[in-house]
Every structure is written in C-alpha cells, then in structure tokens.
Amino acid sequence: MSIIDLEGIYTAYEGGSEPVIRDLSLMVDRGEYVVVGGPNSAGKTTLLESINGLVKITHGRASVCGLDVRRLGPEVRRRVGYVIQNFYFDPFTPFTAREVVMMGRFGRLGLLSRPKESDYDAVQRAISLVGIEDLAHKTIGTLSGGQQQKVMIAHNIAKESEVMMLDEPFSNLDFQAREFLQDVFKRMVQQGIPVLMVAHAFDGLPDIPIHLVVMNRGRIICDLSCQAEEVEEIIRDECGVEGRC
Ligand SMILES: Nc1ncnc2c1ncn2[C@@H]1O[C@H](COP(=O)(O)OP(=O)(O)O)[C@@H](O)[C@H]1O
Ligand SMILES: [Mg+2]
C-alpha cells in the first residue's frame, strides 16, 4: 500500500464557498522524493495540509500511513513531519532552539512525561545533522528567518516521522545551506522516508530520481518521474516562462 494515497479528493477551507483542491489523486511510496511545483495560489500548501488533515476533505478518499485522514487527523499528524511556510516566532518566545527541537518529541512523550535518554539522543542527533549546535542555546525568537527554518527542520527530524513534508523551507537560506540540507533529505529518502517538498528554486536538488508534481488551480497538471536537472525545464514547459500555468 502507498504511504500516501489520495483518490479524487476535494478540500475546502472553513467558510470558503469553492473547493480549493478539486478531484486530486496522488500516490507516494516509501523512499520517494517528491517535488511539488506550480504558481502562487495553485494549491500546493493546501495539498500538504490535506495530507495531514489540517483542511477539510469534503469528498474522496485519503489514506496516509494506512490511516484514514478524514477520521484520524491527529494520529496522522503525529506520524507526519511538516515544516510550514513563512512561519515567524515572536522575538519574546521563551524557548531556546534546543527546547523547540525537543518539542518534536512531544507526540511520542505526551505532554506530562519527562524526556528520556532516547529523547535527548534524538534531539542531539537532529541538531548535529542540521548543523545548528551553535544556535541550540539561543532563544528561538532572536534567530534569523533562515536559522529558525533550520531549527524547525531539526524539530521535524527529531520527531522521527514516517513522512517529511516541507513547504518552501529554503526561502531564507543561501545556496550552500540549501545544498547541505538537500543532502540531509536525500539520506532520509534513502532510508525509505518519503520527502515532499514545495519549492520555487530547483538548483541544488539531490541527484536521485524525482517524483515531480506540478499543480495549477487546485489540480495536478503533471505527475511524472524525472531527473533533478530536468525539473526546472518541465515546470517551465508546463507553466510558461513566467512560471504561470
Ligand atoms: N485559510 C484559507 N482560507 C481560505 N482560502 C485559502 C486559505 N488558504 C489558502 N486559501 C486559498 O486557496 C488557494 C490555494 O492556496 P495555497 O494552497 O496557499 O497555494 P500555494 O501554496 O500554491 O501558493 C488560494 O486561492 C488561496 O487564496
Ligand atoms: Mg504555499
């Protein structure tokens, strides 16, 4: 069974009169690296939020990690890592980066248990993997946008999710940091964890087969397998020079 299996789904936001996603089907298997592209407002973020049950699926069938998303959203969210787009921590948020990474363990721990040795180990591993040892003791709200993105990536790695979803996670990072983190995701994929990444810049993609999904107006207009260096051209062909479909 595919780890993500969407069949003919429609999703609508609270109070929205029109469905944002229309008749969308998608299958993702273990060990796939999925790049989601398409113009602004195409529905890319809404697709990720449909997968983890954050928006209402009004029609169709959605199964993630073998769970029915329409009934078991909270359990799906415990199993799926999700780095959201354009988040921002208030400068006075009273947590250090290390504490924010530890919060990635709370789904396993429950809020009232003390972290165990294995939780501290997972947090330390995530911090070194992402290369943020020097930020760990700093207050999250005092970090730059790019540093906060790295902390949230480490938070989701510490979660040891079965699926990793990232929504434009590199928007504030330079090429070197992007390339470094892409290598981290490549290794996750090689360990069997599927990665779904919404992206705008396609340089520095890992040299592994890419499952490319292009969206426009709430639908998938292109769903194929290709090489990293073909991604940009396919999206340009599908969407035109301006990146508009
Ligand atoms: N919370 C919301 N409530 C109502 N409509 C929304 C909400 N978020 C997004 N939309 C609408 O859904 C459509 C798809 O948005 P989104 O998924 O954010 O696109 P993308 O991530 O591709 O830029 C847009 O038309 C947007 O205006
Ligand atoms: Mg978006």
CSV table of C-alpha atoms and ligand atoms in Angstrom, one decimal:
chain,number,residue,atom,x,y,z
A,1,MET,CA,0.0,0.0,0.0
A,2,SER,CA,1.3,3.5,-0.8
A,3,ILE,CA,2.2,5.6,2.2
A,4,ILE,CA,0.2,8.5,0.8
A,5,ASP,CA,-2.8,7.6,-1.2
A,6,LEU,CA,-5.3,10.3,-2.3
A,7,GLU,CA,-8.1,9.5,-4.6
A,8,GLY,CA,-10.4,12.1,-6.1
A,9,ILE,CA,-10.2,14.5,-3.1
A,10,TYR,CA,-11.8,17.9,-2.8
A,11,THR,CA,-10.9,20.2,0.0
A,12,ALA,CA,-12.4,23.5,1.2
A,13,TYR,CA,-11.4,26.0,3.8
A,14,GLU,CA,-13.7,26.9,6.6
A,15,GLY,CA,-16.3,29.3,5.2
A,16,GLY,CA,-14.9,29.1,1.6
A,17,SER,CA,-17.6,28.6,-0.9
A,18,GLU,CA,-15.5,27.0,-3.6
A,19,PRO,CA,-13.3,23.9,-3.2
A,20,VAL,CA,-9.5,24.8,-3.3
A,21,ILE,CA,-8.4,21.4,-4.4
A,22,ARG,CA,-10.5,19.6,-7.0
A,23,ASP,CA,-10.6,15.9,-7.9
A,24,LEU,CA,-7.0,15.4,-7.0
A,25,SER,CA,-5.3,11.9,-6.9
A,26,LEU,CA,-1.8,11.2,-5.8
A,27,MET,CA,0.2,8.2,-4.7
A,28,VAL,CA,3.5,8.4,-2.9
A,29,ASP,CA,5.6,5.3,-1.9
A,30,ARG,CA,8.3,4.8,0.6
A,31,GLY,CA,11.6,6.3,-0.4
A,32,GLU,CA,10.2,8.8,-2.9
A,33,TYR,CA,11.5,12.3,-3.2
A,34,VAL,CA,8.5,14.4,-4.3
A,35,VAL,CA,8.9,18.0,-5.6
A,36,VAL,CA,5.7,20.0,-5.7
A,37,GLY,CA,5.8,23.0,-8.1
A,38,GLY,CA,3.4,25.4,-9.7
A,39,PRO,CA,2.5,29.1,-9.5
A,40,ASN,CA,1.3,31.0,-6.4
A,41,SER,CA,-2.2,30.1,-5.2
A,42,ALA,CA,-2.0,26.8,-7.2
A,43,GLY,CA,-2.9,24.9,-4.0
A,44,LYS,CA,0.5,23.5,-3.0
A,45,THR,CA,0.2,24.4,0.6
A,46,THR,CA,-3.4,23.2,0.7
A,47,LEU,CA,-2.2,19.8,-0.7
A,48,LEU,CA,0.2,19.4,2.2
A,49,GLU,CA,-2.5,20.4,4.6
A,50,SER,CA,-4.9,17.9,3.1
A,51,ILE,CA,-2.4,15.2,3.5
A,52,ASN,CA,-2.1,15.8,7.3
A,53,GLY,CA,-5.8,16.6,7.8
A,54,LEU,CA,-5.4,20.3,8.6
A,55,VAL,CA,-8.1,21.3,6.0
A,56,LYS,CA,-11.4,19.6,5.5
A,57,ILE,CA,-11.6,16.9,2.8
A,58,THR,CA,-15.1,17.1,1.6
A,59,HIS,CA,-15.1,14.3,-1.0
A,60,GLY,CA,-12.8,11.5,-1.9
A,61,ARG,CA,-10.5,9.1,-0.1
A,62,ALA,CA,-7.3,10.0,1.7
A,63,SER,CA,-5.1,7.5,3.4
A,64,VAL,CA,-1.7,8.3,5.0
A,65,CYS,CA,0.4,5.7,6.7
A,66,GLY,CA,-2.5,3.4,6.4
A,67,LEU,CA,-4.8,5.8,8.3
A,68,ASP,CA,-8.0,7.5,7.1
A,69,VAL,CA,-7.1,11.2,7.2
A,70,ARG,CA,-10.7,12.2,7.4
A,71,ARG,CA,-11.2,10.3,10.7
A,72,LEU,CA,-7.8,10.2,12.2
A,73,GLY,CA,-6.2,13.6,11.6
A,74,PRO,CA,-4.4,13.9,15.0
A,75,GLU,CA,-2.8,10.4,14.6
A,76,VAL,CA,-1.7,11.3,11.0
A,77,ARG,CA,-0.1,14.5,12.3
A,78,ARG,CA,1.8,12.6,14.9
A,79,ARG,CA,3.4,10.4,12.2
A,80,VAL,CA,4.0,13.1,9.6
A,81,GLY,CA,6.6,15.8,9.8
A,82,TYR,CA,5.6,19.2,8.5
A,83,VAL,CA,7.7,22.4,8.1
A,84,ILE,CA,5.2,25.1,7.4
A,85,GLN,CA,5.6,28.0,5.0
A,86,ASN,CA,6.5,31.5,6.2
A,87,PHE,CA,6.3,31.0,10.0
A,88,TYR,CA,7.7,33.5,12.3
A,89,PHE,CA,8.5,33.3,16.0
A,90,ASP,CA,7.7,36.3,18.2
A,91,PRO,CA,11.1,37.7,19.4
A,92,PHE,CA,9.9,37.1,23.0
A,93,THR,CA,9.1,33.4,22.6
A,94,PRO,CA,10.5,32.0,25.8
A,95,PHE,CA,12.1,28.8,24.3
A,96,THR,CA,15.6,28.0,23.2
A,97,ALA,CA,16.2,26.4,19.8
A,98,ARG,CA,17.1,23.1,21.7
A,99,GLU,CA,13.7,23.2,23.5
A,100,VAL,CA,11.9,23.8,20.2
A,101,VAL,CA,13.7,20.7,18.8
A,102,MET,CA,12.7,18.7,21.9
A,103,MET,CA,9.0,19.7,21.3
A,104,GLY,CA,9.3,17.4,18.2
A,105,ARG,CA,9.4,14.5,20.7
A,106,PHE,CA,6.1,15.5,22.5
A,107,GLY,CA,3.9,13.4,20.2
A,108,ARG,CA,5.7,10.4,21.5
A,109,LEU,CA,6.2,11.6,25.0
A,110,GLY,CA,2.9,13.1,25.9
A,111,LEU,CA,3.0,16.5,27.5
A,112,LEU,CA,3.3,15.3,31.0
A,113,SER,CA,6.2,12.8,30.8
A,114,ARG,CA,9.8,13.7,31.3
A,115,PRO,CA,12.1,13.2,28.3
A,116,LYS,CA,14.1,10.0,28.4
A,117,GLU,CA,17.7,9.4,27.4
A,118,SER,CA,16.4,8.3,23.9
A,119,ASP,CA,14.6,11.7,23.5
A,120,TYR,CA,17.8,13.7,24.4
A,121,ASP,CA,19.7,11.5,21.9
A,122,ALA,CA,17.2,12.1,19.1
A,123,VAL,CA,17.3,15.8,19.8
A,124,GLN,CA,21.1,15.9,19.8
A,125,ARG,CA,21.3,13.8,16.5
A,126,ALA,CA,18.8,16.2,14.8
A,127,ILE,CA,20.8,19.3,16.0
A,128,SER,CA,24.1,17.9,14.6
A,129,LEU,CA,22.5,16.6,11.4
A,130,VAL,CA,21.2,20.1,10.6
A,131,GLY,CA,24.4,21.7,11.8
A,132,ILE,CA,22.9,24.1,14.4
A,133,GLU,CA,25.0,23.2,17.5
A,134,ASP,CA,26.0,26.9,17.8
A,135,LEU,CA,22.3,28.0,17.9
A,136,ALA,CA,21.0,25.4,20.3
A,137,HIS,CA,21.2,27.5,23.4
A,138,LYS,CA,19.8,30.7,21.8
A,139,THR,CA,16.2,31.9,22.2
A,140,ILE,CA,14.3,31.0,19.1
A,141,GLY,CA,12.8,34.5,18.5
A,142,THR,CA,16.2,36.1,18.4
A,143,LEU,CA,17.3,33.9,15.4
A,144,SER,CA,17.1,35.0,11.8
A,145,GLY,CA,14.4,33.6,9.5
A,146,GLY,CA,16.8,31.1,7.9
A,147,GLN,CA,18.1,30.0,11.3
A,148,GLN,CA,14.5,29.5,12.5
A,149,GLN,CA,13.8,27.4,9.4
A,150,LYS,CA,16.8,25.1,10.3
A,151,VAL,CA,15.5,24.7,13.8
A,152,MET,CA,12.1,23.7,12.5
A,153,ILE,CA,13.7,21.2,10.2
A,154,ALA,CA,15.6,19.8,13.2
A,155,HIS,CA,12.4,19.7,15.2
A,156,ASN,CA,10.7,17.6,12.5
A,157,ILE,CA,13.8,15.3,12.2
A,158,ALA,CA,13.8,14.7,16.0
A,159,LYS,CA,10.1,13.7,15.6
A,160,GLU,CA,11.3,10.6,13.6
A,161,SER,CA,8.3,10.9,11.3
A,162,GLU,CA,7.3,8.4,8.7
A,163,VAL,CA,6.8,11.1,6.1
A,164,MET,CA,8.5,14.5,5.8
A,165,MET,CA,6.7,17.5,4.3
A,166,LEU,CA,8.3,20.8,3.8
A,167,ASP,CA,6.7,24.0,2.4
A,168,GLU,CA,9.3,26.2,0.8
A,169,PRO,CA,11.8,25.5,3.6
A,170,PHE,CA,14.7,27.2,2.0
A,171,SER,CA,13.2,30.7,1.3
A,172,ASN,CA,15.6,32.4,3.7
A,173,LEU,CA,18.6,30.2,3.1
A,174,ASP,CA,21.6,30.6,0.8
A,175,PHE,CA,22.6,28.1,-1.9
A,176,GLN,CA,25.2,26.4,0.4
A,177,ALA,CA,22.7,25.8,3.2
A,178,ARG,CA,20.1,24.5,0.7
A,179,GLU,CA,22.6,22.1,-0.8
A,180,PHE,CA,23.7,20.9,2.6
A,181,LEU,CA,20.1,20.3,3.8
A,182,GLN,CA,19.1,18.7,0.5
A,183,ASP,CA,21.8,16.1,1.2
A,184,VAL,CA,20.1,15.5,4.6
A,185,PHE,CA,16.8,14.9,2.9
A,186,LYS,CA,18.4,12.7,0.3
A,187,ARG,CA,19.7,10.4,3.1
A,188,MET,CA,16.2,10.3,4.6
A,189,VAL,CA,14.8,9.2,1.3
A,190,GLN,CA,17.5,6.6,1.0
A,191,GLN,CA,16.3,5.3,4.4
A,192,GLY,CA,12.9,4.9,3.0
A,193,ILE,CA,11.2,8.0,4.4
A,194,PRO,CA,9.3,9.9,1.6
A,195,VAL,CA,10.0,13.6,1.4
A,196,LEU,CA,7.5,16.0,-0.1
A,197,MET,CA,8.9,19.5,-0.8
A,198,VAL,CA,7.2,22.5,-2.2
A,199,ALA,CA,9.8,24.6,-3.9
A,200,HIS,CA,10.4,27.5,-6.2
A,201,ALA,CA,14.1,27.2,-6.7
A,202,PHE,CA,15.3,23.9,-8.2
A,203,ASP,CA,19.0,24.3,-8.2
A,204,GLY,CA,20.7,22.0,-5.7
A,205,LEU,CA,18.1,19.2,-5.9
A,206,PRO,CA,19.7,15.9,-4.9
A,207,ASP,CA,20.9,13.5,-7.6
A,208,ILE,CA,18.2,10.9,-7.1
A,209,PRO,CA,15.0,10.2,-9.1
A,210,ILE,CA,12.4,12.9,-8.6
A,211,HIS,CA,8.7,12.4,-8.4
A,212,LEU,CA,7.6,15.7,-9.9
A,213,VAL,CA,4.1,17.0,-9.2
A,214,VAL,CA,3.0,20.3,-10.8
A,215,MET,CA,-0.1,22.0,-9.6
A,216,ASN,CA,-2.4,24.7,-11.0
A,217,ARG,CA,-5.8,26.0,-9.9
A,218,GLY,CA,-6.2,23.2,-7.3
A,219,ARG,CA,-5.4,20.4,-9.7
A,220,ILE,CA,-2.3,18.3,-10.5
A,221,ILE,CA,-1.4,19.1,-14.1
A,222,CYS,CA,1.7,17.0,-14.3
A,223,ASP,CA,2.8,13.9,-12.3
A,224,LEU,CA,5.9,12.1,-13.5
A,225,SER,CA,9.3,10.8,-12.6
A,226,CYS,CA,12.4,12.6,-13.8
A,227,GLN,CA,16.0,13.6,-13.0
A,228,ALA,CA,16.8,16.6,-10.9
A,229,GLU,CA,18.3,18.5,-13.8
A,230,GLU,CA,15.0,18.1,-15.8
A,231,VAL,CA,12.7,19.6,-13.1
A,232,GLU,CA,13.1,23.3,-14.0
A,233,GLU,CA,12.6,22.8,-17.7
A,234,ILE,CA,9.5,20.6,-17.2
A,235,ILE,CA,7.9,23.2,-14.9
A,236,ARG,CA,8.8,26.0,-17.3
A,237,ASP,CA,7.2,24.0,-20.2
A,238,GLU,CA,4.1,23.3,-18.1
A,239,CYS,CA,3.7,26.7,-16.7
A,240,GLY,CA,5.3,29.1,-19.2
A,241,VAL,CA,8.3,31.3,-18.8
A,242,GLU,CA,6.8,33.4,-16.1
A,243,GLY,CA,6.1,30.3,-14.0
A,244,ARG,CA,2.4,30.9,-14.6
A,245,CYS,CA,0.3,27.9,-15.8
B,1,LIG,N1,-7.0,29.7,5.2
B,1,LIG,C1,-7.6,29.9,3.9
B,1,LIG,N2,-8.9,30.2,3.8
B,1,LIG,C2,-9.5,30.4,2.6
B,1,LIG,N3,-8.8,30.2,1.4
B,1,LIG,C3,-7.5,29.9,1.5
B,1,LIG,C4,-6.8,29.8,2.8
B,1,LIG,N4,-5.5,29.5,2.5
B,1,LIG,C5,-5.4,29.5,1.1
B,1,LIG,N5,-6.6,29.7,0.5
B,1,LIG,C6,-6.8,29.8,-0.9
B,1,LIG,O1,-6.5,28.6,-1.5
B,1,LIG,C7,-5.9,28.7,-2.8
B,1,LIG,C8,-4.6,27.9,-2.8
B,1,LIG,O2,-3.7,28.5,-1.8
B,1,LIG,P1,-2.4,27.8,-1.4
B,1,LIG,O3,-2.6,26.3,-1.1
B,1,LIG,O4,-1.8,28.6,-0.3
B,1,LIG,O5,-1.5,27.9,-2.7
B,1,LIG,P2,0.1,27.9,-2.9
B,1,LIG,O6,0.7,27.2,-1.7
B,1,LIG,O7,0.2,27.0,-4.2
B,1,LIG,O8,0.6,29.3,-3.2
B,1,LIG,C9,-5.7,30.2,-3.0
B,1,LIG,O9,-6.6,30.7,-3.8
B,1,LIG,C10,-5.8,30.8,-1.6
B,1,LIG,O10,-6.3,32.1,-1.7
B,2,MG,MG,2.0,27.9,-0.4
